[in-house]
Short mmCIF file of C-alpha atoms in Angstrom, two decimals:
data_model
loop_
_atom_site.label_atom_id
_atom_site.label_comp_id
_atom_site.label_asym_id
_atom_site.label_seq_id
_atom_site.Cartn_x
_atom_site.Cartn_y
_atom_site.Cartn_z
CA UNK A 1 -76.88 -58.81 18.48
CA UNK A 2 -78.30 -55.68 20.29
CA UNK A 3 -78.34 -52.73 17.80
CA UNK A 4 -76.27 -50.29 20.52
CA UNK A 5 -73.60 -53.57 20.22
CA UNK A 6 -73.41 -53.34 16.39
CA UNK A 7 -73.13 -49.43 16.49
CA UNK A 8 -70.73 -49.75 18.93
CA UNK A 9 -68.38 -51.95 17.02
CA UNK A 10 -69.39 -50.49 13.68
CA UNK A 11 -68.22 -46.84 15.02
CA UNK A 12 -65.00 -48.83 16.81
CA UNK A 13 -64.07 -50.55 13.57
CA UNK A 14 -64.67 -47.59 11.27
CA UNK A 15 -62.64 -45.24 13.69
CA UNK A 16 -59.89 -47.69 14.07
CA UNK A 17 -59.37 -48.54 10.27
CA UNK A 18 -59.88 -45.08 9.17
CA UNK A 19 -57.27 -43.66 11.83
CA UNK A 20 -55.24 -46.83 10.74
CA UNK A 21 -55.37 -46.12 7.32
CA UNK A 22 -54.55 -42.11 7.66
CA UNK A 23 -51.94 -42.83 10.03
CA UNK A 24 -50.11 -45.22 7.69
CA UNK A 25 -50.57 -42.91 4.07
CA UNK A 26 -48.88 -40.00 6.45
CA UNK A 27 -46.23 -42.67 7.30
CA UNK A 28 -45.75 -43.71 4.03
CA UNK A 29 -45.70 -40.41 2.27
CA UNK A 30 -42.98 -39.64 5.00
CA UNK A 31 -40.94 -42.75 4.10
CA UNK A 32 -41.27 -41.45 0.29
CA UNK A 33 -40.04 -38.05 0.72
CA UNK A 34 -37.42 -38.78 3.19
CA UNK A 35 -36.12 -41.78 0.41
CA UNK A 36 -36.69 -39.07 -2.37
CA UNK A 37 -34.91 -36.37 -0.01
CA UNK A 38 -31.33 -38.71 0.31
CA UNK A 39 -31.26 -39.87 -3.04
CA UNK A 40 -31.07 -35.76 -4.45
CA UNK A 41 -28.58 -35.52 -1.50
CA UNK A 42 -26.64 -38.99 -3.02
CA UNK A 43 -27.08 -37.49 -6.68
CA UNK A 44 -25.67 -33.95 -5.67
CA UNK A 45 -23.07 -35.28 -3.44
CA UNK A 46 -21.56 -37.85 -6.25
CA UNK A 47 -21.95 -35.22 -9.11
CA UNK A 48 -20.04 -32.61 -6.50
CA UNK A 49 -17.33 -35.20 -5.95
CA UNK A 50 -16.89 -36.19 -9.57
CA UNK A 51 -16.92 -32.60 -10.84
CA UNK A 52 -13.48 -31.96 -7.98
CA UNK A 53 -12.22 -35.20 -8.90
CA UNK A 54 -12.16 -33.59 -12.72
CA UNK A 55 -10.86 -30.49 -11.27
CA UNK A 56 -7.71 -31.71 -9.53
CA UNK A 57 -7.04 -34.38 -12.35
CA UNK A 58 -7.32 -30.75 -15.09
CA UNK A 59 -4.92 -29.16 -12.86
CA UNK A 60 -2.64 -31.98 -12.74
CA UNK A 61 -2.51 -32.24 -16.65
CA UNK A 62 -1.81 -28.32 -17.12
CA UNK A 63 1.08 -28.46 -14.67
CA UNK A 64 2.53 -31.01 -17.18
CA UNK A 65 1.93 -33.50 -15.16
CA UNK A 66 0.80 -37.43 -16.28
CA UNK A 67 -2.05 -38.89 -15.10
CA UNK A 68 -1.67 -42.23 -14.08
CA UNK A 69 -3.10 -45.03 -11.73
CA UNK A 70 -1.46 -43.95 -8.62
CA UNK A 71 -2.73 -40.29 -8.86
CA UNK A 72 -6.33 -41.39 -9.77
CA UNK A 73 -6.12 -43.85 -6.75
CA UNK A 74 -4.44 -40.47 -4.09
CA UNK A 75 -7.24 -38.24 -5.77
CA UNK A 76 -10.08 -40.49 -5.00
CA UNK A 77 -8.69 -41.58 -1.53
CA UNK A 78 -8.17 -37.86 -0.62
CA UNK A 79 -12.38 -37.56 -1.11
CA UNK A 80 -13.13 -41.02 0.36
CA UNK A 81 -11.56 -40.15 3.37
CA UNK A 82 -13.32 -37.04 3.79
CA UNK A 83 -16.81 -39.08 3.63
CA UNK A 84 -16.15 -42.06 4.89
CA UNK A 85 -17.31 -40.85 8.23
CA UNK A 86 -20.77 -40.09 6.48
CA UNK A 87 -21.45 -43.15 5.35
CA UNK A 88 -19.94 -42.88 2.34
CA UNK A 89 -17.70 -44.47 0.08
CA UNK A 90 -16.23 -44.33 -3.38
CA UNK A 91 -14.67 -46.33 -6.09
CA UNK A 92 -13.00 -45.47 -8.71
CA UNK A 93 -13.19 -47.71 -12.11
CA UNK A 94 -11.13 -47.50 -15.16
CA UNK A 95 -13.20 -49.43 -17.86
CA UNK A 96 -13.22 -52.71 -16.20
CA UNK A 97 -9.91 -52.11 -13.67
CA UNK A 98 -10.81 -50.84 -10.27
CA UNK A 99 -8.40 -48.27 -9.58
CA UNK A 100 -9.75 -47.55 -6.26
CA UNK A 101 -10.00 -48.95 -3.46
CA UNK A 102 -6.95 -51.50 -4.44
CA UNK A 103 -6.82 -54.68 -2.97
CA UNK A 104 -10.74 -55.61 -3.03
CA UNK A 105 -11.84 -58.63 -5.08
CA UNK A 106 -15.40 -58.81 -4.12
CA UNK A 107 -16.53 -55.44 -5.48
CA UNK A 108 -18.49 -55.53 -8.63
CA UNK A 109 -18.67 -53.01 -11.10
CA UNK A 110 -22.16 -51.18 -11.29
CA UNK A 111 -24.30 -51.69 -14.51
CA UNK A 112 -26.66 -49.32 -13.58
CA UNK A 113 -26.87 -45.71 -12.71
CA UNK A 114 -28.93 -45.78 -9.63
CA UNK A 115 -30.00 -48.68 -7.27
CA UNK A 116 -31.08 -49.11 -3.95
CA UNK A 117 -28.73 -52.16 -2.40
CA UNK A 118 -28.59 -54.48 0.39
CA UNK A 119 -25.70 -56.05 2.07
CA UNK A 120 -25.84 -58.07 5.99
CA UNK A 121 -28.92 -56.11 6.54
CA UNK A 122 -27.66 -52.80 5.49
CA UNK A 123 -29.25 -50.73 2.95
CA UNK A 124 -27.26 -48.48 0.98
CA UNK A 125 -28.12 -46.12 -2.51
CA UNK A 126 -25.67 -46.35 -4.81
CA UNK A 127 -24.86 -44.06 -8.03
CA UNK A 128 -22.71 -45.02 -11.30
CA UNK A 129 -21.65 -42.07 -13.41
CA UNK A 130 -18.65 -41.39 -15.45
CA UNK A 131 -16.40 -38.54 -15.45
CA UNK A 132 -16.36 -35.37 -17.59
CA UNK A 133 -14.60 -35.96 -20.94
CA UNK A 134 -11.89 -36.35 -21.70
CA UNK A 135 -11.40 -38.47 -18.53
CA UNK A 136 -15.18 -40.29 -20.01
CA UNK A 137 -13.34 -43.69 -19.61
CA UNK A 138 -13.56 -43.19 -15.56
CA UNK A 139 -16.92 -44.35 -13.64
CA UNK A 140 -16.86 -43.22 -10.54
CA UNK A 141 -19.14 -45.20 -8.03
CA UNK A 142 -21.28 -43.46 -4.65
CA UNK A 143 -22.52 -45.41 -2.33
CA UNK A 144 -24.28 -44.45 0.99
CA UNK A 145 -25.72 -46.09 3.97
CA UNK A 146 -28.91 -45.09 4.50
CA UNK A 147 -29.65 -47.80 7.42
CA UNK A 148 -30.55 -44.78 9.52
CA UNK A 149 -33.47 -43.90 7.47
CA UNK A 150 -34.85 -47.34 7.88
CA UNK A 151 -34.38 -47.35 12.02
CA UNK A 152 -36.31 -44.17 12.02
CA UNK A 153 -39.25 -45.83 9.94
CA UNK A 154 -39.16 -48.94 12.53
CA UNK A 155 -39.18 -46.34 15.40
CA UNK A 156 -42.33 -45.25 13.82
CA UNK A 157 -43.76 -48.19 13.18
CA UNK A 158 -43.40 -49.26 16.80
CA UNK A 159 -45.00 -46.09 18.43
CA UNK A 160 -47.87 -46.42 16.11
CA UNK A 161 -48.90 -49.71 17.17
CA UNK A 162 -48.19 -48.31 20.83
CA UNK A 163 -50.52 -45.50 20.18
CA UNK A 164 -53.14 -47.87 18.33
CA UNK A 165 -53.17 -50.09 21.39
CA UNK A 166 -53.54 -47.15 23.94
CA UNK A 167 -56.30 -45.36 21.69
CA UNK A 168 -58.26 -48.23 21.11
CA UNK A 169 -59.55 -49.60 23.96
CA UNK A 170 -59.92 -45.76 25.98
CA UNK A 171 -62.15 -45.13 22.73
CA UNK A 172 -64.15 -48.28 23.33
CA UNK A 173 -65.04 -47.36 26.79
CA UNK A 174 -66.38 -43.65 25.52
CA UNK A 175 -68.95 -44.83 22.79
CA UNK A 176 -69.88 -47.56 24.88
CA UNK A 177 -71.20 -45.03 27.34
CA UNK A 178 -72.68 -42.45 24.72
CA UNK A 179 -74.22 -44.88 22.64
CA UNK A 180 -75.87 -46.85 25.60
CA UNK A 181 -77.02 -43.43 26.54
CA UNK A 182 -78.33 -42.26 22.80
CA UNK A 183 -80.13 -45.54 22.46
CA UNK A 184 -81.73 -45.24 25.60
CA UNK A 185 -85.28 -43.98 23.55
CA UNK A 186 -84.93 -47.42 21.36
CA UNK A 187 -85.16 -49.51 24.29
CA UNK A 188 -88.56 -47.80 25.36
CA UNK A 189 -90.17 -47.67 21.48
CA UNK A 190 -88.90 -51.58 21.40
CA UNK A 191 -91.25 -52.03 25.31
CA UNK A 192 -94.04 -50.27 23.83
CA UNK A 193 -94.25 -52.03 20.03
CA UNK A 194 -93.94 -55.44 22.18
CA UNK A 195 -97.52 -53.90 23.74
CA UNK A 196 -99.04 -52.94 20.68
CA UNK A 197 -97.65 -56.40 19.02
CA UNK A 198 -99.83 -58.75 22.13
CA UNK A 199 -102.85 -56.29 21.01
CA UNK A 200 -103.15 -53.39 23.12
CA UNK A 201 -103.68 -51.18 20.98
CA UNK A 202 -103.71 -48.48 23.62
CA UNK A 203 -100.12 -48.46 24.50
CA UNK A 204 -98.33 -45.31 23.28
CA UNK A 205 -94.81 -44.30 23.45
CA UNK A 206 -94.13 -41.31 26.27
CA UNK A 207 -91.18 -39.72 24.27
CA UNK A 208 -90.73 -35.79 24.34
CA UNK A 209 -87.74 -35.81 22.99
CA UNK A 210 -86.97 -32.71 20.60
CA UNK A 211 -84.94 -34.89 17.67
CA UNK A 212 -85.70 -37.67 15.78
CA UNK A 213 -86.30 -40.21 18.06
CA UNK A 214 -88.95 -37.78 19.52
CA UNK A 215 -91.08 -37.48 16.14
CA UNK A 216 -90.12 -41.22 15.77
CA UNK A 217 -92.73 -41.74 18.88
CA UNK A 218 -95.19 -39.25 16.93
CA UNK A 219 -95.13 -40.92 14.13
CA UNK A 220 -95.06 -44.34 16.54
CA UNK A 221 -98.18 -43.04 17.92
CA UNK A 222 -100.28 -41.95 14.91
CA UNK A 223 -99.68 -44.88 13.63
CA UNK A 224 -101.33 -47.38 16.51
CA UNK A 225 -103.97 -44.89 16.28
CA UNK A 226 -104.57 -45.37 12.35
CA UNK A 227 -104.39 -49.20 12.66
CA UNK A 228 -108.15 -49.67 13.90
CA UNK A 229 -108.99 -47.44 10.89
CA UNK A 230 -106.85 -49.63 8.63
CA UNK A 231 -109.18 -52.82 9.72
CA UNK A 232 -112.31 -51.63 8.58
CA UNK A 233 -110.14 -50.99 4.93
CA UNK A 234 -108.42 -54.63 5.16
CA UNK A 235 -111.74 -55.86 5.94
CA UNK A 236 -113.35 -54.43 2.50
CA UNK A 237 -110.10 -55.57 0.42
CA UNK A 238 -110.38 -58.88 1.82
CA UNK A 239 -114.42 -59.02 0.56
CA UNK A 240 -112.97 -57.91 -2.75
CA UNK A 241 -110.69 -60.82 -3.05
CA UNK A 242 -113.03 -62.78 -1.92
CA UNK A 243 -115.01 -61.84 -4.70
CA UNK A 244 -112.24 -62.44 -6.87
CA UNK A 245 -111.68 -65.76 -5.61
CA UNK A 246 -115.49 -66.50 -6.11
CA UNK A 247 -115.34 -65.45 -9.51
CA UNK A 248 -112.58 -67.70 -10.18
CA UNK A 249 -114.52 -70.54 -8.73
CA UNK A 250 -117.15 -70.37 -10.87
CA UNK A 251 -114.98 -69.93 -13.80
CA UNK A 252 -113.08 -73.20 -13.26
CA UNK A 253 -116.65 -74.77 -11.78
CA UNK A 254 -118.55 -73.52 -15.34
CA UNK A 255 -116.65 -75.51 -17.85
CA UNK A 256 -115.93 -78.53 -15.50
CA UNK A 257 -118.99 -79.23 -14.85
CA UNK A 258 -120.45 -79.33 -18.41
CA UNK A 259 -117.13 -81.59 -19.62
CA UNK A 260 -118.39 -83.91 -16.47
CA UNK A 261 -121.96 -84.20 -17.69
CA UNK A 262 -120.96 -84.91 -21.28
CA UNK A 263 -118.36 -87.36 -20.19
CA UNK A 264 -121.38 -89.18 -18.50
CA UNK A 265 -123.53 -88.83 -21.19
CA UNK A 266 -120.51 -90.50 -23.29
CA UNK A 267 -120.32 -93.22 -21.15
CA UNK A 268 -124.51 -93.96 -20.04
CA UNK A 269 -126.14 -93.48 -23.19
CA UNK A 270 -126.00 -95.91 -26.72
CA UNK A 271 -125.99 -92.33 -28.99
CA UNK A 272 -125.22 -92.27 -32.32
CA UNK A 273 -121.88 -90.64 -34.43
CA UNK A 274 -123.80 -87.61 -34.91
CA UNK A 275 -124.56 -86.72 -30.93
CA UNK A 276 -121.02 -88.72 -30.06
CA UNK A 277 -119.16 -85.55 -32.28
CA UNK A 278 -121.64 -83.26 -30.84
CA UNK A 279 -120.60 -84.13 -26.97
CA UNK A 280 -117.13 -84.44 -27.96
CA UNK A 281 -116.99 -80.74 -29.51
CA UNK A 282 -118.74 -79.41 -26.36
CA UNK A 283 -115.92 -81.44 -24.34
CA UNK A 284 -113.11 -80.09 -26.77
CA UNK A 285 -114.73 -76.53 -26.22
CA UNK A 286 -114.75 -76.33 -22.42
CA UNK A 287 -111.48 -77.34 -22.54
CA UNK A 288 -109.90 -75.20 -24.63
CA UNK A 289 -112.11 -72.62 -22.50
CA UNK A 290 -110.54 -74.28 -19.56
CA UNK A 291 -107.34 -74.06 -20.67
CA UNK A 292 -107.34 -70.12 -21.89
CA UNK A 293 -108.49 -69.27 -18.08
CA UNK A 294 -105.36 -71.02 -16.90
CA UNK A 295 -103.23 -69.37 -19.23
CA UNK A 296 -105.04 -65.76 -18.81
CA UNK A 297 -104.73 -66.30 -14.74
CA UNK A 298 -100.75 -67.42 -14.95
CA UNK A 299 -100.06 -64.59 -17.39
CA UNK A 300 -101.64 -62.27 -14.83
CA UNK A 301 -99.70 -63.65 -12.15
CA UNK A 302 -96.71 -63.14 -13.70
CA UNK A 303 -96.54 -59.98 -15.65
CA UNK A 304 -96.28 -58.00 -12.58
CA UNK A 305 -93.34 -59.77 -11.12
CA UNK A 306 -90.91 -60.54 -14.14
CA UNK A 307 -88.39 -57.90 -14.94
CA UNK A 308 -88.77 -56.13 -18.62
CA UNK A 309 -85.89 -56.38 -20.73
CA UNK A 310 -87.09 -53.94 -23.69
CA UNK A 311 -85.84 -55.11 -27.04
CA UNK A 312 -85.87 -54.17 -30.90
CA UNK A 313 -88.79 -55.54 -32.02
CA UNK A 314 -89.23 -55.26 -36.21
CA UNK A 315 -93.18 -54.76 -36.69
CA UNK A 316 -93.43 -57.15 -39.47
CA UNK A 317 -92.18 -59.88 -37.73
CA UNK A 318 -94.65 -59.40 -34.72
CA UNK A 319 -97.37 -59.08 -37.13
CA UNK A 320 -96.31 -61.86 -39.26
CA UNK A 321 -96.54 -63.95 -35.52
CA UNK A 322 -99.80 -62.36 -34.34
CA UNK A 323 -101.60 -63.46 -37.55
CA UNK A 324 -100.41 -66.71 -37.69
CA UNK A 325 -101.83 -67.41 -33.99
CA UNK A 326 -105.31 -65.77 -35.17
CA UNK A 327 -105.26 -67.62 -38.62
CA UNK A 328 -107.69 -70.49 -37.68
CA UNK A 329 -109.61 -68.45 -35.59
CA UNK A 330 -110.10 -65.62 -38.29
CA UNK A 331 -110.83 -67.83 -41.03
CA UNK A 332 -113.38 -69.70 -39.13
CA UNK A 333 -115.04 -66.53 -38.32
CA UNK A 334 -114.67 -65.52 -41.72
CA UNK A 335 -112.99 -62.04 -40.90
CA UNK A 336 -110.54 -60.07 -42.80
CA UNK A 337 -107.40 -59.19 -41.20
CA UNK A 338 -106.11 -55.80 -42.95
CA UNK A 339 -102.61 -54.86 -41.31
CA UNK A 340 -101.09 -51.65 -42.25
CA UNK A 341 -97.86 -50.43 -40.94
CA UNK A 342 -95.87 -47.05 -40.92
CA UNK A 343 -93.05 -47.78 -38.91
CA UNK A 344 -90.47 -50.30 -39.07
CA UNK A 345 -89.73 -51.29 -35.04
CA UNK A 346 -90.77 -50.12 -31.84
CA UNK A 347 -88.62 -51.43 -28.53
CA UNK A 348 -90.52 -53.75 -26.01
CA UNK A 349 -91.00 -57.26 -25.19
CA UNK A 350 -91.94 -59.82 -28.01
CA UNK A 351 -94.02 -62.06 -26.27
CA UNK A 352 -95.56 -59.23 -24.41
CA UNK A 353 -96.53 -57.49 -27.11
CA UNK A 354 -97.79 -60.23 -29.52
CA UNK A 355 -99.94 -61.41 -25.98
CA UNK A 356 -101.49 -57.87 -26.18
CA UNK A 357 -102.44 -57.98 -29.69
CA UNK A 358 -103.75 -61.75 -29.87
CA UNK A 359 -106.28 -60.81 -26.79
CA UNK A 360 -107.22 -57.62 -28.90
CA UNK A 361 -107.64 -59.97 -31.40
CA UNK A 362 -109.93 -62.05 -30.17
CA UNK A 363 -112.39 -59.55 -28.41
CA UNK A 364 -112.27 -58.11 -31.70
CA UNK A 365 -113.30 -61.72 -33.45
CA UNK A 366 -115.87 -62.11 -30.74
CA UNK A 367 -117.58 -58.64 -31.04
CA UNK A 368 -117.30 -58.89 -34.88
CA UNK A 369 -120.18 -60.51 -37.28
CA UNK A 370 -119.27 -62.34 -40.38
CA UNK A 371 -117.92 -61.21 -43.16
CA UNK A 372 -116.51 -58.17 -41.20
CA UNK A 373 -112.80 -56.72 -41.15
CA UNK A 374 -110.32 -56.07 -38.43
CA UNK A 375 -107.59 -53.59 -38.69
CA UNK A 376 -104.01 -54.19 -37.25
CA UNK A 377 -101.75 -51.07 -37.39
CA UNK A 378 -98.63 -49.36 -36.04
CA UNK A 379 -97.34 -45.47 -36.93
CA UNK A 380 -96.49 -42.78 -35.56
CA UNK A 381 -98.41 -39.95 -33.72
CA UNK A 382 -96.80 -36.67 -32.45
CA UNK A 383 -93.51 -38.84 -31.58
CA UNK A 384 -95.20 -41.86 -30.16
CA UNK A 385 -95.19 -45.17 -31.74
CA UNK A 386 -99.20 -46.62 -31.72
CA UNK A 387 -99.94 -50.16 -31.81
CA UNK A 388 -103.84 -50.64 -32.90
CA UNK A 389 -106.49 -52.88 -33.32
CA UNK A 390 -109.90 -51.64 -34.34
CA UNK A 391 -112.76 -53.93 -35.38
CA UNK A 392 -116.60 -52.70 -36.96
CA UNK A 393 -118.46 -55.10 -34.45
CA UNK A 394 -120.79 -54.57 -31.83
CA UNK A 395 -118.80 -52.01 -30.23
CA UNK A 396 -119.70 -51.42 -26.15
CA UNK A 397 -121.62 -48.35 -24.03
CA UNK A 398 -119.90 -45.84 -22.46
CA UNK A 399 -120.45 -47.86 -18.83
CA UNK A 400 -119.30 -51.02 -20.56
CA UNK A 401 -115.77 -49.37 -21.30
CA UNK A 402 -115.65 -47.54 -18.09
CA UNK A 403 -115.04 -51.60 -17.12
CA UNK A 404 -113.99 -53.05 -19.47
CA UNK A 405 -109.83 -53.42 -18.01
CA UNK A 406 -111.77 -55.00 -14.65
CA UNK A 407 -111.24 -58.90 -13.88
CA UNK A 408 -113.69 -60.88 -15.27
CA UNK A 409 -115.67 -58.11 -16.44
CA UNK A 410 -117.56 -58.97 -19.57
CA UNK A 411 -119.19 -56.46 -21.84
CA UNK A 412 -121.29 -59.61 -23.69
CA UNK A 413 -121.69 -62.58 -21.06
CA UNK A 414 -122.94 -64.87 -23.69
CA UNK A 415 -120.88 -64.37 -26.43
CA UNK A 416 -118.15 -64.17 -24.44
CA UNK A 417 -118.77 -67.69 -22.44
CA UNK A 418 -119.34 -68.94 -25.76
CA UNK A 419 -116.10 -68.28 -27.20
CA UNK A 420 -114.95 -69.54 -24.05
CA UNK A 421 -113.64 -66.21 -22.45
CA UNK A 422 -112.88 -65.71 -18.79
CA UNK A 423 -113.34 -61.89 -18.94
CA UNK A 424 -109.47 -61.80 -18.23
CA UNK A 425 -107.66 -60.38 -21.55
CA UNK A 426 -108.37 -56.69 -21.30
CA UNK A 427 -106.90 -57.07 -17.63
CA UNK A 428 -104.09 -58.06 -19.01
CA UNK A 429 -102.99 -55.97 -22.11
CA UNK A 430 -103.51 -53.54 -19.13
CA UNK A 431 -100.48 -54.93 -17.06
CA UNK A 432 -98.75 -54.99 -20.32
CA UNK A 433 -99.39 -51.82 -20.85
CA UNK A 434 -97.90 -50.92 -17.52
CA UNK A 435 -94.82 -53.02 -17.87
CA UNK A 436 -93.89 -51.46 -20.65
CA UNK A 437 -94.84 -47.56 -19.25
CA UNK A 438 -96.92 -46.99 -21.89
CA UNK A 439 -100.06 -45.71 -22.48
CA UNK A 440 -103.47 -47.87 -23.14
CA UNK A 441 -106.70 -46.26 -24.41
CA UNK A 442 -110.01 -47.86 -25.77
CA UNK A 443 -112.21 -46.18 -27.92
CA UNK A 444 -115.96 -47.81 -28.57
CA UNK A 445 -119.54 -47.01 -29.74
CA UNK A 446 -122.00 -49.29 -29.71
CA UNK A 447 -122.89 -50.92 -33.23
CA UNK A 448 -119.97 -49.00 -34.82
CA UNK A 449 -116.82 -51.08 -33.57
CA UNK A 450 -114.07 -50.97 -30.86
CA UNK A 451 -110.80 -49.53 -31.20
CA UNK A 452 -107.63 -50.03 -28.64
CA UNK A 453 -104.58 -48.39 -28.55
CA UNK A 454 -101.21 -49.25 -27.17
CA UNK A 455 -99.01 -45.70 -27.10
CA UNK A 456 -95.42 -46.39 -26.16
CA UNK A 457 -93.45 -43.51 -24.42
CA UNK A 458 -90.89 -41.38 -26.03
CA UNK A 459 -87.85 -43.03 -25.01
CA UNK A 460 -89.01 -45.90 -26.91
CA UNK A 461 -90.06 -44.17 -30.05
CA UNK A 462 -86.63 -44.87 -31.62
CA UNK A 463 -88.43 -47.55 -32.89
CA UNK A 464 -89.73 -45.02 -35.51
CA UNK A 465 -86.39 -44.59 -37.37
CA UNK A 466 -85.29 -48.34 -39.24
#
């Protein structure tokens, strides 16, 4: 559907049901007050009649007169008759005798004080109130036809869906016209983009107008213009990842192709137990090298696509998980883990975290000699909960940590290839970092140890109170 089509019925719609809508609040507000408007006229009109009624009956009584059945019936009569011709009528009820109108079995006395009523399509308002003492025992009835009121709201009703009728279609007619006419500069930016889109690049949009469909074609313009520059810029990115993809290639063609020569050496050569275990290890360790670069690439594919749900993490327990991953690996290198902790929680993701500290972990392992010590710690520093690692090992140049959050960037190439890194784990305690908005910083000198930080943000330093 044309975009001047869906405007056009958008505005239509909009205009219709809004004008709708108005139209029928005003009507109903109008129905409300006139309803609101005859039932104070009902209310003063019955307590008017009742208080004469109690009149003539008190002047009846101090001329010594009874008061009996007959008189209440004359009294009442005299006052029906006077408003009968307004819709109104009366009755007159002496506990459960109706004293007035006589003769009438299908009347009903009232239970309520006020209800609306309807009877062969009439509508009526009826009130129920007794009479001043000491004449208490009376209950004098009001009812009034209010059909009028009703044939004045159907009146309404009707012209309003004559006027809707008549409005409508007159309305559609005018925005057809000014919207085919304000759209008019979409119809020649939609030509020229079909131009640009077959490749000529040359096309530009001839637009002077002075609103925004006029710096719409500026913009238009500078843009086709800034596309040629863009290509030499795509074409660099896509060396890059190129290069990425290389790297990759190698990584996955490293360790496959030494597990394929000692799988052939397995297989060709009568060896004893000794070389058998020795081929098997060097199978076992390009696997597990293998199987880290999957994990490291997947985790780096997904970090920066899964939403972050932070949580209320305690500290102990993420230790408590982080050194039982690095048990083995510690104890074979025969380091001491020392973990130290000043705070109780910090807010994050679990998994997240403990991934961060494990690959901290292990570059720590790797750049560490034996015998040596890692430290794991979290506190607080000016109102910012730190997560730490810091090892004694090697420790890098000031080039080397320039790098070291790069891709497949190794500070040691051989000791890291023979732990079986991919150069992939800084990379991602980086995205880590970023997921959770906090800060990362890595502190190193060379022969005196490595030490990175992980600084979460204020609003998640509530993790510093238990």
């Amino acid at each position: 559907m044309k975009f001047w089509l869906k405007t056009l019925l958008v505005v239509l719609v909009l205009f219709v049901v809004a004008l709708d809508i108005s139209v029928v609040m005003i009507m109903n507000k109008s129905w409300s007050l006139n309803t609101e408007r005859e039932i104070q006229r009902a209310s003063s009109e019955q307590a008017l009649i009742a208080n004469n009624i109690y009149e003539n009956l008190t002047s009846i009584m101090s001329r010594g007169s009874s008061v009996d059945d007959e008189i209440l019936h004359n009294v009442t009569y005299s006052y029906a008759k006077n408003y009968l011709q307004q819709g109104v009528t009366l009755q007159l009820w002496n506990q459960e005798q109706l004293l007035y109108p006589k003769d009438t079995n299908h009347l009903i006395k009232p239970d309520i004080p006020f209800e609306q009523i309807e009877e062969q399509g009439i509508h009526y308002i009826q009130f129920s109130h007794k009479l001043p003492p000491p004449y208490d025992h009376l209950l004098l009835v009001y009812t009034r036809d209010i059909e009028e009121l009703y044939d004045n709201q159907r009146e309404l009703n009707r012209f309003f869906v004559t006027i809707n009728f008549t409005i409508s279609p007159a309305l559609m007619i005018l925005l057809f016209l000014f919207i085919r006419q304000l759209t008019k500069p979409l119809r020649l930016l939609s030509k020229t983009t079909k131009h640009i889109a077959e490749g000529d690049y040359s096309e530009r949009v001839l637009l002077y107008n002075k609103d925004e469909f006029g710096e719409l074609s500026q913009n238009f313009n500078r843009m086709a213009e800034a596309i040629e520059q863009r290509m030499h810029e795509l074409s660099e990115m896509a060396e890059e990842k190129q290069r990425i993809v290389d790297n990759l290639a190698h990584e996955l063609r490293t360790p496959l192709t030494s597990m394929q020569g000692f799988a052939e050496y397995l297989r060709s050569a009568n060896i004893g137990e000794e070389e058998r275990g020795t081929a098997t290890h060097y199978i076992w360790t390009e696997t597990m090298r293998l199987k880290s670069l999957a994990f490291k690439l997947l985790d780096l594919s997904v970090v920066g696509r899964k939403p972050l749900e932070l949580q209320r993490i305690p500290v102990e327990e993420l230790f408590n998980s982080v050194q039982q991953t690095e048990m083995k690996n510690m104890r074979d290198s025969r380091i001491k883990l020392i973990v130290h902790r000043d705070i109780d929680y910090v807010y994050g993701d679990f998994d997240l975290l403990a991934t961060f500290l494990v690959n901290c972990l292990e570059n720590s392992i790797h750049a560490s000699v034996e015998g040596g010590e890692i430290r794991l710690m979290a506190y607080e520093l000016d109102e910012e909960a730190v997560l730490e690692v810091r090892d004694f090992g090697i420790g890098m140049t000031a080039q080397q940590v320039a790098r070291a959050f790069e891709p497949f960037y190794r500070a040691d190439s051989a000791r890291s290839r023979e732990h079986g890194g991919a150069g992939l784990g800084l990379s991602l305690c980086r995205q880590i970092a970023e997921a959770h908005d906090a800060r990362l910083s890595l502190q190193s000198k060379q022969h005196s140890g490595t030490s990175v930080h992980l600084i979460l943000q204020l609003h998640n330093n509530s993790s510093t109170t238990p």
